[in-house]
GROMACS .gro file of N, CA and C in nm:
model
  471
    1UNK      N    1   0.955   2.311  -2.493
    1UNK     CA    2   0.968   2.193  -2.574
    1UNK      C    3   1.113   2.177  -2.614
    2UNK      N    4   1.165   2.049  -2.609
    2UNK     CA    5   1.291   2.062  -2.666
    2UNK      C    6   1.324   1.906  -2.771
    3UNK      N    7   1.395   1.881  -2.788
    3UNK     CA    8   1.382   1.782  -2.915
    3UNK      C    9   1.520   1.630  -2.910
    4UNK      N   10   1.562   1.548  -2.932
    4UNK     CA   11   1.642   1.516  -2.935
    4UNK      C   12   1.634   1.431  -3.045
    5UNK      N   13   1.808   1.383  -3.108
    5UNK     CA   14   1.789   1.320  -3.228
    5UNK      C   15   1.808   1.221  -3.179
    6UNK      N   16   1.743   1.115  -3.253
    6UNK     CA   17   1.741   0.950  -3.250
    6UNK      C   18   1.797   0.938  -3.429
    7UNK      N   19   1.871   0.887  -3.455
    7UNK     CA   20   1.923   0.844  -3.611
    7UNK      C   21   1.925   0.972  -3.681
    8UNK      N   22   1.848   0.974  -3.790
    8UNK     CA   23   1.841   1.111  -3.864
    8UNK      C   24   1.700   1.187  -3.814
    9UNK      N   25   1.588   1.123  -3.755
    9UNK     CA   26   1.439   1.184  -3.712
    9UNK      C   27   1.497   1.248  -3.572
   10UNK      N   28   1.410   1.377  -3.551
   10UNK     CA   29   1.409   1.442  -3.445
   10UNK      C   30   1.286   1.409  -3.376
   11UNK      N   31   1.282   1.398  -3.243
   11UNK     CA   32   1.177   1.323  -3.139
   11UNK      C   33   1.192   1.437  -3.076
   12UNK      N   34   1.081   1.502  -3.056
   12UNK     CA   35   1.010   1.610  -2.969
   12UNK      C   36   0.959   1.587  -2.825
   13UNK      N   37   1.010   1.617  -2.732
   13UNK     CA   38   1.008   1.587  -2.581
   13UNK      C   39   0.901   1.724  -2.578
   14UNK      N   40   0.799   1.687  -2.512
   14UNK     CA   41   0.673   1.798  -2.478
   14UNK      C   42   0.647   1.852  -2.358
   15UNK      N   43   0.645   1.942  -2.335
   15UNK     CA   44   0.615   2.012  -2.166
   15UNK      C   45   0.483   2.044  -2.127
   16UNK      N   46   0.430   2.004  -2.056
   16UNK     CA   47   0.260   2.054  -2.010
   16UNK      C   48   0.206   2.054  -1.852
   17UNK      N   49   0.113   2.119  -1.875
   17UNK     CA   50   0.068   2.144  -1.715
   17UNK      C   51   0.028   1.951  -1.673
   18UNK      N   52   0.008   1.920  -1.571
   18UNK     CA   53  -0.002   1.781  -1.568
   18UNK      C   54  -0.193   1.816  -1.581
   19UNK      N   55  -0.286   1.666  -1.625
   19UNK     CA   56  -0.383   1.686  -1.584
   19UNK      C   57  -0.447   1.536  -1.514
   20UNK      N   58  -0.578   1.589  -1.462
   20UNK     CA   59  -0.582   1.423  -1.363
   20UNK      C   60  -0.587   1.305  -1.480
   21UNK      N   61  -0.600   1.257  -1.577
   21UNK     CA   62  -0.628   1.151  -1.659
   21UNK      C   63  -0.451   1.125  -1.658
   22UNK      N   64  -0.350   1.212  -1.663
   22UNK     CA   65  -0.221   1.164  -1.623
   22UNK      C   66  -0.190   1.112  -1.507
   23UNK      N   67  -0.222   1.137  -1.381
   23UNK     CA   68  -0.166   1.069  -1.269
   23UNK      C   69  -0.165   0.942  -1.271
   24UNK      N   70  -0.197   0.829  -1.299
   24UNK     CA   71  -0.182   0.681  -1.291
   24UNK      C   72  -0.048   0.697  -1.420
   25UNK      N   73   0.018   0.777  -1.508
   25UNK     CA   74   0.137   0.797  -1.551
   25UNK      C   75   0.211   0.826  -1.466
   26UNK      N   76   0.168   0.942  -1.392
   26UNK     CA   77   0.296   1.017  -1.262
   26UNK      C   78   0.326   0.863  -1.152
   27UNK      N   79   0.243   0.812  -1.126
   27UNK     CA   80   0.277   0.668  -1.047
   27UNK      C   81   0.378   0.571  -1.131
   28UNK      N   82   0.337   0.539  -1.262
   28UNK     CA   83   0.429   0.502  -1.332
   28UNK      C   84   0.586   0.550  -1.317
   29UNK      N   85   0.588   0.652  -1.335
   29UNK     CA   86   0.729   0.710  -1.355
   29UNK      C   87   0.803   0.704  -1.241
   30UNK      N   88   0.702   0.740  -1.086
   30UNK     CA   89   0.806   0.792  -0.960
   30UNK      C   90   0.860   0.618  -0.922
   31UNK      N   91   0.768   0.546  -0.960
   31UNK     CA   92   0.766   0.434  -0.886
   31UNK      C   93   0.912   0.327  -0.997
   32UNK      N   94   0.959   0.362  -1.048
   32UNK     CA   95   1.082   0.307  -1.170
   32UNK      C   96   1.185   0.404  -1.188
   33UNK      N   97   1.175   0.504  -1.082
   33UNK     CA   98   1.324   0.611  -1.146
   33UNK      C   99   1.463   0.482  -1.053
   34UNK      N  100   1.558   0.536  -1.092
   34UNK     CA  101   1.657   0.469  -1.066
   34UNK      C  102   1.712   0.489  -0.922
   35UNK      N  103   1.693   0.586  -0.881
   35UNK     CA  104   1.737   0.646  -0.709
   35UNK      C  105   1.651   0.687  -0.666
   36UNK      N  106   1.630   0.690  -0.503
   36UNK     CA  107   1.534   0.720  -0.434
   36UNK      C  108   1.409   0.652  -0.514
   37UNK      N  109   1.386   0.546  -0.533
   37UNK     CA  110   1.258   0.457  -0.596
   37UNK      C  111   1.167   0.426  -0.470
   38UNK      N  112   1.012   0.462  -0.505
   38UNK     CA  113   0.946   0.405  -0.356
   38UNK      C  114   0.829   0.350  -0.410
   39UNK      N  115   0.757   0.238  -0.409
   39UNK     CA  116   0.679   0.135  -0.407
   39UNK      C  117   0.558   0.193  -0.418
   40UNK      N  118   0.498   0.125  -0.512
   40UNK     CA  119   0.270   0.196  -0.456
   40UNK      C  120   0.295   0.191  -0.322
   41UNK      N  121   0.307   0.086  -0.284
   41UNK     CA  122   0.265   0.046  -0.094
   41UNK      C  123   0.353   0.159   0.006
   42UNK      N  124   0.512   0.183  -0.065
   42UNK     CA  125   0.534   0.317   0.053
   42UNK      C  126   0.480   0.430  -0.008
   43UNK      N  127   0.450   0.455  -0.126
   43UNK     CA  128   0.387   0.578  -0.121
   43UNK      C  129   0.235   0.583  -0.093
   44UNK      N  130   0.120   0.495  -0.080
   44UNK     CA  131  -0.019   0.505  -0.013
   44UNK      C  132   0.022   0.470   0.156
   45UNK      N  133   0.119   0.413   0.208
   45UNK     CA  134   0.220   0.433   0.323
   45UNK      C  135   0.198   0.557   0.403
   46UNK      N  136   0.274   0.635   0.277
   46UNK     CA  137   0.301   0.771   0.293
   46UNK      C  138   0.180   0.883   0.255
   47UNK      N  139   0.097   0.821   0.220
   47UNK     CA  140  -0.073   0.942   0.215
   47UNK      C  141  -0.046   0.958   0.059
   48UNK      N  142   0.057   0.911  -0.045
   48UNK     CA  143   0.057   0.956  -0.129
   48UNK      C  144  -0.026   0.855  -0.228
   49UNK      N  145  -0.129   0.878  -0.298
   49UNK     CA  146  -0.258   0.790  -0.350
   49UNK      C  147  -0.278   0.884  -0.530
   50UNK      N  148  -0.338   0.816  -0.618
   50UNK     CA  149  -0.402   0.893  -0.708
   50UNK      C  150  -0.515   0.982  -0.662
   51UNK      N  151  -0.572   0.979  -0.581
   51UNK     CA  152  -0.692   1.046  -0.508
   51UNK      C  153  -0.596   1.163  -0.443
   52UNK      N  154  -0.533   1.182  -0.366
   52UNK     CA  155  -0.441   1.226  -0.271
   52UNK      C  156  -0.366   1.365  -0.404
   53UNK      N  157  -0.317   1.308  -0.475
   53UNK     CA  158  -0.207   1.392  -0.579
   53UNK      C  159  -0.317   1.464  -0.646
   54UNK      N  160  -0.429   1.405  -0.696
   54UNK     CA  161  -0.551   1.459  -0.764
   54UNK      C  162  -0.612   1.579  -0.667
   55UNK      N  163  -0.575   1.582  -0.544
   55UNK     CA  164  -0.604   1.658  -0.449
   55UNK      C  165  -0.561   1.777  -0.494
   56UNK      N  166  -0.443   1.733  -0.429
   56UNK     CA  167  -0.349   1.860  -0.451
   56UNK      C  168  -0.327   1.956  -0.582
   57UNK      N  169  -0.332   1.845  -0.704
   57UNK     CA  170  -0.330   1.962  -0.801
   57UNK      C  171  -0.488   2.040  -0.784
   58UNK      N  172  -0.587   2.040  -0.761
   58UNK     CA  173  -0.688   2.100  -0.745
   58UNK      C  174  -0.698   2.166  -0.677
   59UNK      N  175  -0.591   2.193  -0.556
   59UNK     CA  176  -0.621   2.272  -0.412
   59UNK      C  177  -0.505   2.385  -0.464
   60UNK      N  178  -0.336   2.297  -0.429
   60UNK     CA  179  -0.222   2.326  -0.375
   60UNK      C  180  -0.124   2.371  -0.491
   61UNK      N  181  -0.116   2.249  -0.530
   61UNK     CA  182  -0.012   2.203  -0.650
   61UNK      C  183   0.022   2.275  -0.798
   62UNK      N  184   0.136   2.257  -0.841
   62UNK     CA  185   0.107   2.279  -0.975
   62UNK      C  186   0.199   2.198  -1.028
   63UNK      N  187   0.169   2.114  -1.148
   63UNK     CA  188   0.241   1.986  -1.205
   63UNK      C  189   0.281   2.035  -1.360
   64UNK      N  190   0.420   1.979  -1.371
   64UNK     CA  191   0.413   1.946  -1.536
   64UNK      C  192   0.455   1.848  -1.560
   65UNK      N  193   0.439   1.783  -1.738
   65UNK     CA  194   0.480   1.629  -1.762
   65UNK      C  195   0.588   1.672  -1.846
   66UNK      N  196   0.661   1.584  -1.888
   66UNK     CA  197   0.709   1.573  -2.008
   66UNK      C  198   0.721   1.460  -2.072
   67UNK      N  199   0.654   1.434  -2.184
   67UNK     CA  200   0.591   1.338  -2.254
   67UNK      C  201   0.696   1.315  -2.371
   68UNK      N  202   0.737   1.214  -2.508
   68UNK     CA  203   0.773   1.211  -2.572
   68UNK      C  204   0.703   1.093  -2.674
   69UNK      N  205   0.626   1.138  -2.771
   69UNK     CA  206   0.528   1.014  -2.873
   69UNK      C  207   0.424   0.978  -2.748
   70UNK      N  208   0.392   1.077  -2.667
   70UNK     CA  209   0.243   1.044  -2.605
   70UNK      C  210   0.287   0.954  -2.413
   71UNK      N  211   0.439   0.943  -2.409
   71UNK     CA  212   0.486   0.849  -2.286
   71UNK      C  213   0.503   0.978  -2.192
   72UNK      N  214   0.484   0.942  -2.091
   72UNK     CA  215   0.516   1.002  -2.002
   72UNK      C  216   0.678   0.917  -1.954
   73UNK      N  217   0.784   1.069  -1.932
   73UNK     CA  218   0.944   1.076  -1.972
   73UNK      C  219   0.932   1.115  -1.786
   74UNK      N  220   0.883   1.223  -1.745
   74UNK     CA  221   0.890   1.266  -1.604
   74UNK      C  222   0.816   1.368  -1.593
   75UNK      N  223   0.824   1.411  -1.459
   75UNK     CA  224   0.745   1.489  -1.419
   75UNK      C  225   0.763   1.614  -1.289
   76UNK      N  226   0.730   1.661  -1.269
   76UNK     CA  227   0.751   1.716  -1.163
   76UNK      C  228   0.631   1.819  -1.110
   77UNK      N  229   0.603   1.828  -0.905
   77UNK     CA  230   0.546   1.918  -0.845
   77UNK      C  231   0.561   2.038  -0.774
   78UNK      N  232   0.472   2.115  -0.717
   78UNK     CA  233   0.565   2.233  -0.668
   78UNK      C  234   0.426   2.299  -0.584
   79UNK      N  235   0.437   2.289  -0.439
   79UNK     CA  236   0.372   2.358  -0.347
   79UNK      C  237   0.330   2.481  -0.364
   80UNK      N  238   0.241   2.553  -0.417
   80UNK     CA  239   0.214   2.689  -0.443
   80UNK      C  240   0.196   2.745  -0.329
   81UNK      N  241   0.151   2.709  -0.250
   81UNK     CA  242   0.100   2.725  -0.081
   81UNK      C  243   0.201   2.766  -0.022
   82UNK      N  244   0.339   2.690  -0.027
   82UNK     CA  245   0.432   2.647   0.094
   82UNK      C  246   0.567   2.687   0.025
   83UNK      N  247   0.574   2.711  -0.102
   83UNK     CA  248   0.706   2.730  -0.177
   83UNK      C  249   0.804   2.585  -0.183
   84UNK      N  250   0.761   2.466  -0.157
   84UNK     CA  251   0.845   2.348  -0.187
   84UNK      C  252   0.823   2.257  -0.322
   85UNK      N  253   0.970   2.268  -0.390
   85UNK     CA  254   0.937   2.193  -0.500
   85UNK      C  255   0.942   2.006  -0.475
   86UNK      N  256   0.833   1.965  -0.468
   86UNK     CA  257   0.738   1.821  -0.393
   86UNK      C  258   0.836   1.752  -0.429
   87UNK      N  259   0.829   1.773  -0.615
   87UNK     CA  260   0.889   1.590  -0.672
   87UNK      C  261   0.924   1.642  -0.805
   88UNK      N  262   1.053   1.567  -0.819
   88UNK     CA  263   1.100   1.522  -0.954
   88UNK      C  264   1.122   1.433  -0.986
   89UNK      N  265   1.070   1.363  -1.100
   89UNK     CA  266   1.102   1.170  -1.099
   89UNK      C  267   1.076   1.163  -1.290
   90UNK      N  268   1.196   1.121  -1.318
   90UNK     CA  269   1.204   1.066  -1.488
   90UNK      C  270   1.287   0.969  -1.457
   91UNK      N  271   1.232   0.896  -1.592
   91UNK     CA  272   1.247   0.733  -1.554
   91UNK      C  273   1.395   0.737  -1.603
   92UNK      N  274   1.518   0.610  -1.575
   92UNK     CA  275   1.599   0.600  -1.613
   92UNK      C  276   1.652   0.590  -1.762
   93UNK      N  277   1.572   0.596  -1.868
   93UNK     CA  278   1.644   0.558  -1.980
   93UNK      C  279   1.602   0.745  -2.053
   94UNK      N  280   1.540   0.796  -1.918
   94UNK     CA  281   1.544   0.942  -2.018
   94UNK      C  282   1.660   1.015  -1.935
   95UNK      N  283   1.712   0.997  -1.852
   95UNK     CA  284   1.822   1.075  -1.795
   95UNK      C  285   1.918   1.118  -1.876
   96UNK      N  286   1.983   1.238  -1.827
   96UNK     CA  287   2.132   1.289  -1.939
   96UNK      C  288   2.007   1.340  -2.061
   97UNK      N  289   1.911   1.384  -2.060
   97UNK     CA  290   1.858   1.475  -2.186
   97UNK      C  291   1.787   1.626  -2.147
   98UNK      N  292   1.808   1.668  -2.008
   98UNK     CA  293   1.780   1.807  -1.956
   98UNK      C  294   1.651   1.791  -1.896
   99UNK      N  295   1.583   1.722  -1.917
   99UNK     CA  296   1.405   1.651  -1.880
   99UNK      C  297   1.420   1.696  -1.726
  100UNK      N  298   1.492   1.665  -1.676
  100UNK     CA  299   1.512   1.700  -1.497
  100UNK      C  300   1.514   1.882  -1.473
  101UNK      N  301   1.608   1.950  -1.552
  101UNK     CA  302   1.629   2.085  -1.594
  101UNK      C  303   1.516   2.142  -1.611
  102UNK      N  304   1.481   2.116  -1.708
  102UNK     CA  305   1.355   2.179  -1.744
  102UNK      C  306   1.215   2.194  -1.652
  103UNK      N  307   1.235   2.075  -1.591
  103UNK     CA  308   1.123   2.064  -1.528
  103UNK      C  309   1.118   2.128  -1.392
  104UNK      N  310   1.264   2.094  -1.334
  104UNK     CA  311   1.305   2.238  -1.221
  104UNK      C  312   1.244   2.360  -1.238
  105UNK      N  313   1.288   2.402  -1.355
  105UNK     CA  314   1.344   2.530  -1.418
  105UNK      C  315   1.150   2.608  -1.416
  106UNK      N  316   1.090   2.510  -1.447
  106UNK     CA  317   0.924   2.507  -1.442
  106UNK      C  318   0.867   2.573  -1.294
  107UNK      N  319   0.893   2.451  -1.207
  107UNK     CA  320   0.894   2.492  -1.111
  107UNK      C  321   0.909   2.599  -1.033
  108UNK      N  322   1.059   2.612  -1.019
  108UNK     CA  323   1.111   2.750  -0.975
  108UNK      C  324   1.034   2.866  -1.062
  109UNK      N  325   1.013   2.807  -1.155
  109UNK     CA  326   0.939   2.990  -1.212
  109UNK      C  327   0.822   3.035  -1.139
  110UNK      N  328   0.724   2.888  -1.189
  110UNK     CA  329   0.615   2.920  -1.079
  110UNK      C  330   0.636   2.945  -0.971
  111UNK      N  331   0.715   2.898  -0.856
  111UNK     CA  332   0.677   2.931  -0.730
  111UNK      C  333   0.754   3.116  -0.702
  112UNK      N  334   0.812   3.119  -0.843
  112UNK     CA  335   0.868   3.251  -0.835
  112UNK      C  336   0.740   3.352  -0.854
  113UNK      N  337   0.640   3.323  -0.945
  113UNK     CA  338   0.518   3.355  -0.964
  113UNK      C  339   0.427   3.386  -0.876
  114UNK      N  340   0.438   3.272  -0.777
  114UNK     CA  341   0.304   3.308  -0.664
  114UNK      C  342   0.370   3.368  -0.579
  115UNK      N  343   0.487   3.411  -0.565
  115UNK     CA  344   0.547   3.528  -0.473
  115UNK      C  345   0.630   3.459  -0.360
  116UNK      N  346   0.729   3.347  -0.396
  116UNK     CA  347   0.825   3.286  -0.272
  116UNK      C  348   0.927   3.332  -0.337
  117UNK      N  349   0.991   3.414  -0.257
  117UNK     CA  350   1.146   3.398  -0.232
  117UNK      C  351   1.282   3.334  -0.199
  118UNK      N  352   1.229   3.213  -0.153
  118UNK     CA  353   1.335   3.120  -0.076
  118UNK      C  354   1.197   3.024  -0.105
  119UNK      N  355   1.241   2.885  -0.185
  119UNK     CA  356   1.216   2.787  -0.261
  119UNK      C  357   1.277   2.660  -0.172
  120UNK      N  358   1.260   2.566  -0.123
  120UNK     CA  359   1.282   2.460  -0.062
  120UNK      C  360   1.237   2.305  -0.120
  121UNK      N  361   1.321   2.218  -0.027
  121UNK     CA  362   1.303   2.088  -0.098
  121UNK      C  363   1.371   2.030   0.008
  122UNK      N  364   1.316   1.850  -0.025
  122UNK     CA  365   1.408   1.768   0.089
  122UNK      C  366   1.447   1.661  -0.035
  123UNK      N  367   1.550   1.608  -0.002
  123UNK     CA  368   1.598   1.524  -0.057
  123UNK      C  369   1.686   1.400  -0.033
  124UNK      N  370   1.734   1.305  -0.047
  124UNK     CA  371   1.817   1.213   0.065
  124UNK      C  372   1.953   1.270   0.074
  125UNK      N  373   1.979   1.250   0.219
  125UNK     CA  374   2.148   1.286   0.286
  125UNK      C  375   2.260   1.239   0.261
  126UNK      N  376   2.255   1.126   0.124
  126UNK     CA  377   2.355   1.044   0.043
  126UNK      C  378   2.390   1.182  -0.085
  127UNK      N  379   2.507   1.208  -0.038
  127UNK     CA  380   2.538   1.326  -0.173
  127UNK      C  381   2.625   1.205  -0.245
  128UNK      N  382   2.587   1.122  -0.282
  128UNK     CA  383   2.644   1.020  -0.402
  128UNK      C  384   2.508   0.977  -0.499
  129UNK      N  385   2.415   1.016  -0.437
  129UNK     CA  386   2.282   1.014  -0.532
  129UNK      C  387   2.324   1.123  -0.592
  130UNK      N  388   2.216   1.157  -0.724
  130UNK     CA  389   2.266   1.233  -0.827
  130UNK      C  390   2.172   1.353  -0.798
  131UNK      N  391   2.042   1.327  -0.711
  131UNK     CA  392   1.992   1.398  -0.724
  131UNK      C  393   2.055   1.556  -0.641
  132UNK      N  394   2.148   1.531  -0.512
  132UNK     CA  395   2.225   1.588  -0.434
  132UNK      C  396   2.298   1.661  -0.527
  133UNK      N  397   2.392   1.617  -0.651
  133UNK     CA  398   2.459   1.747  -0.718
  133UNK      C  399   2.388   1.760  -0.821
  134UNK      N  400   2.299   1.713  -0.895
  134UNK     CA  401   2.157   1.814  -0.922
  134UNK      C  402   2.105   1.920  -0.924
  135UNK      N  403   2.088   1.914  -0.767
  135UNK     CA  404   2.015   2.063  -0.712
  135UNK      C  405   2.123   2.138  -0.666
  136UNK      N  406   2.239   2.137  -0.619
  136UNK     CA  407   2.397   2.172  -0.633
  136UNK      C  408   2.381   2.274  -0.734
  137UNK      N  409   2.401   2.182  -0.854
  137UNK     CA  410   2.449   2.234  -0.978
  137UNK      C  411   2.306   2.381  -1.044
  138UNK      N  412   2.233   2.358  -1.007
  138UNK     CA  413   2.147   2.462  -0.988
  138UNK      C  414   2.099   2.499  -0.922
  139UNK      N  415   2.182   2.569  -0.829
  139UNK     CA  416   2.181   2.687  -0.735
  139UNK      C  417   2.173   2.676  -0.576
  140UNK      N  418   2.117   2.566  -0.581
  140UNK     CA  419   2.032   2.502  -0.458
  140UNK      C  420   2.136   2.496  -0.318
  141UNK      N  421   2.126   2.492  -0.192
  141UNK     CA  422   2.223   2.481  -0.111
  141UNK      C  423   2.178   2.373   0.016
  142UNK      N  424   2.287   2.350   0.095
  142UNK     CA  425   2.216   2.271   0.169
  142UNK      C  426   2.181   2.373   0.304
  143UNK      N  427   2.045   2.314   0.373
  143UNK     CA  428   2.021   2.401   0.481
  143UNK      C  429   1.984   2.306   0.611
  144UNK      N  430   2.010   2.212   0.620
  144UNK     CA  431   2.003   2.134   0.723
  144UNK      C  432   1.907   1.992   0.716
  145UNK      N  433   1.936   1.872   0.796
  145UNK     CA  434   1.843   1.780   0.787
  145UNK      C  435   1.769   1.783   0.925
  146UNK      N  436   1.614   1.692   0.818
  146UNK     CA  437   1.499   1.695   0.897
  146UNK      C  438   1.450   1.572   0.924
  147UNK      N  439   1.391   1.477   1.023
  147UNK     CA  440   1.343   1.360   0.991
  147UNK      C  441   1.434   1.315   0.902
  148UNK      N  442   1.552   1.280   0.903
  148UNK     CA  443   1.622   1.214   0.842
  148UNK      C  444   1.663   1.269   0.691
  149UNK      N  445   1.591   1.354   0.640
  149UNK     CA  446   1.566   1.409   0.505
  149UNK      C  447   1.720   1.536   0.465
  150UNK      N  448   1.778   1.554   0.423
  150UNK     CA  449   1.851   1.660   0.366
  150UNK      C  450   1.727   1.798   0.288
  151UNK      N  451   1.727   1.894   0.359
  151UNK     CA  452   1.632   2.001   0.335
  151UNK      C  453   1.766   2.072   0.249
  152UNK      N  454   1.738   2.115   0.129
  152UNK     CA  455   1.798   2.223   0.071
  152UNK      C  456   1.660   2.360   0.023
  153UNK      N  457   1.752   2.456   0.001
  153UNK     CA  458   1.680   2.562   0.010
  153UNK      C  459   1.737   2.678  -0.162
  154UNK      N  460   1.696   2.758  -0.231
  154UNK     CA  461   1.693   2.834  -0.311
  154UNK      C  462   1.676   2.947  -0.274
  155UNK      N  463   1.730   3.058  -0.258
  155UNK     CA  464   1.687   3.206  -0.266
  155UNK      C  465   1.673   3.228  -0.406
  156UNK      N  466   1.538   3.329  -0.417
  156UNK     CA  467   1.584   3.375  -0.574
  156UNK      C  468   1.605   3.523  -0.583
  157UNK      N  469   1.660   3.603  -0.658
  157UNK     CA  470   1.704   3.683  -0.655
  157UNK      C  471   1.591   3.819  -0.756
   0.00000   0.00000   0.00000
C-alpha cells in the first residue's frame, strides 16, 4: 500500500490480488492508458475477452489491482506457467506515482515464487515509449524481437 498527498488529506493507493467481479475494470484501464492503447475490438481480435482473462486467472495467471477510493488506478499480470509478465496498464492521470513499480515489483516476486529464473516480456520496439526505459530502469534487458514485438528478459539472482 502506498499513499499520496492531495492538499493536506492523504489518499491511500491499495494493492490486491485481482478478482473476477474486477475484470470489466482491467478492460477499463488497458483500453485508456496513454501508449501502446488497444481497443475492445483489437483485444477480442486478439483472444483477449472478459471470459478469456477470467480464464486465465483461474488456470495460469496471477493479477493485482491497484485501486484508489474504490477506482481501479492499474493493474497488472504474470504467467505462472511460462514466467512472462502479460500486462501492465495504469491509466494516464495516475502515472509518475510508482503504481507501475509496484505492480512490477508484484509480479517479479511471484514469478520468483513459482520457481522462474529468467522472467520475460514483450513490449513495443519504439524505445521512445516509456514503457522501453521502464523496464530498462528495472533491470530488464533487451533480448531480441519477435513478430514484430521487442522481447526483453530479467534474470533474477
Amino acid at each position: 500500500m502506498g499513499a499520496d498527498t492531495i492538499g493536506s488529506q492523504t489518499v491511500p493507493l491499495y494493492y490486491r490480488q485481482i478478482r473476477r467481479n474486477d475484470i470489466p475494470a482491467l478492460f477499463a484501464v488497458r483500453t485508456a492508458t496513454r501508449e501502446n492503447r488497444f481497443t475492445l475490438g483489437e483485444l477480442r481480435t486478439a483472444g483477449i475477452t472478459e471470459k478469456s482473462v477470467a480464464a486465465m486467472l483461474e488456470e495460469t495467471h496471477s493479477g493485482w489491482l491497484c485501486e484508489e477510493e474504490g477506482r481501479a488506478l492499474g493493474f497488472a499480470m504474470a504467467d505462472e506457467s511460462t514466467g512472462e509478465l502479460w500486462v501492465i496498464a495504469v491509466l494516464p492521470e495516475a502515472e509518475g506515482r510508482g503504481i507501475g513499480t509496484e505492480l512490477l515489483r508484484r509480479g517479479e516476486e511471484r514469478l520468483r515464487e513459482v520457481g522462474h529464473g529468467v522472467l520475460w516480456l514483450y513490449t513495443s520496439v519504439d524505445p521512445a515509449l516509456r514503457a522501453y526505459g521502464f523496464y530498462l530502469t528495472h533491470g530488464w534487458a533487451e533480448a531480441g524481437v519477435e513478430n514484430g514485438e521487442l522481447r526483453m528478459e530479467k534474470r533474477l539472482q
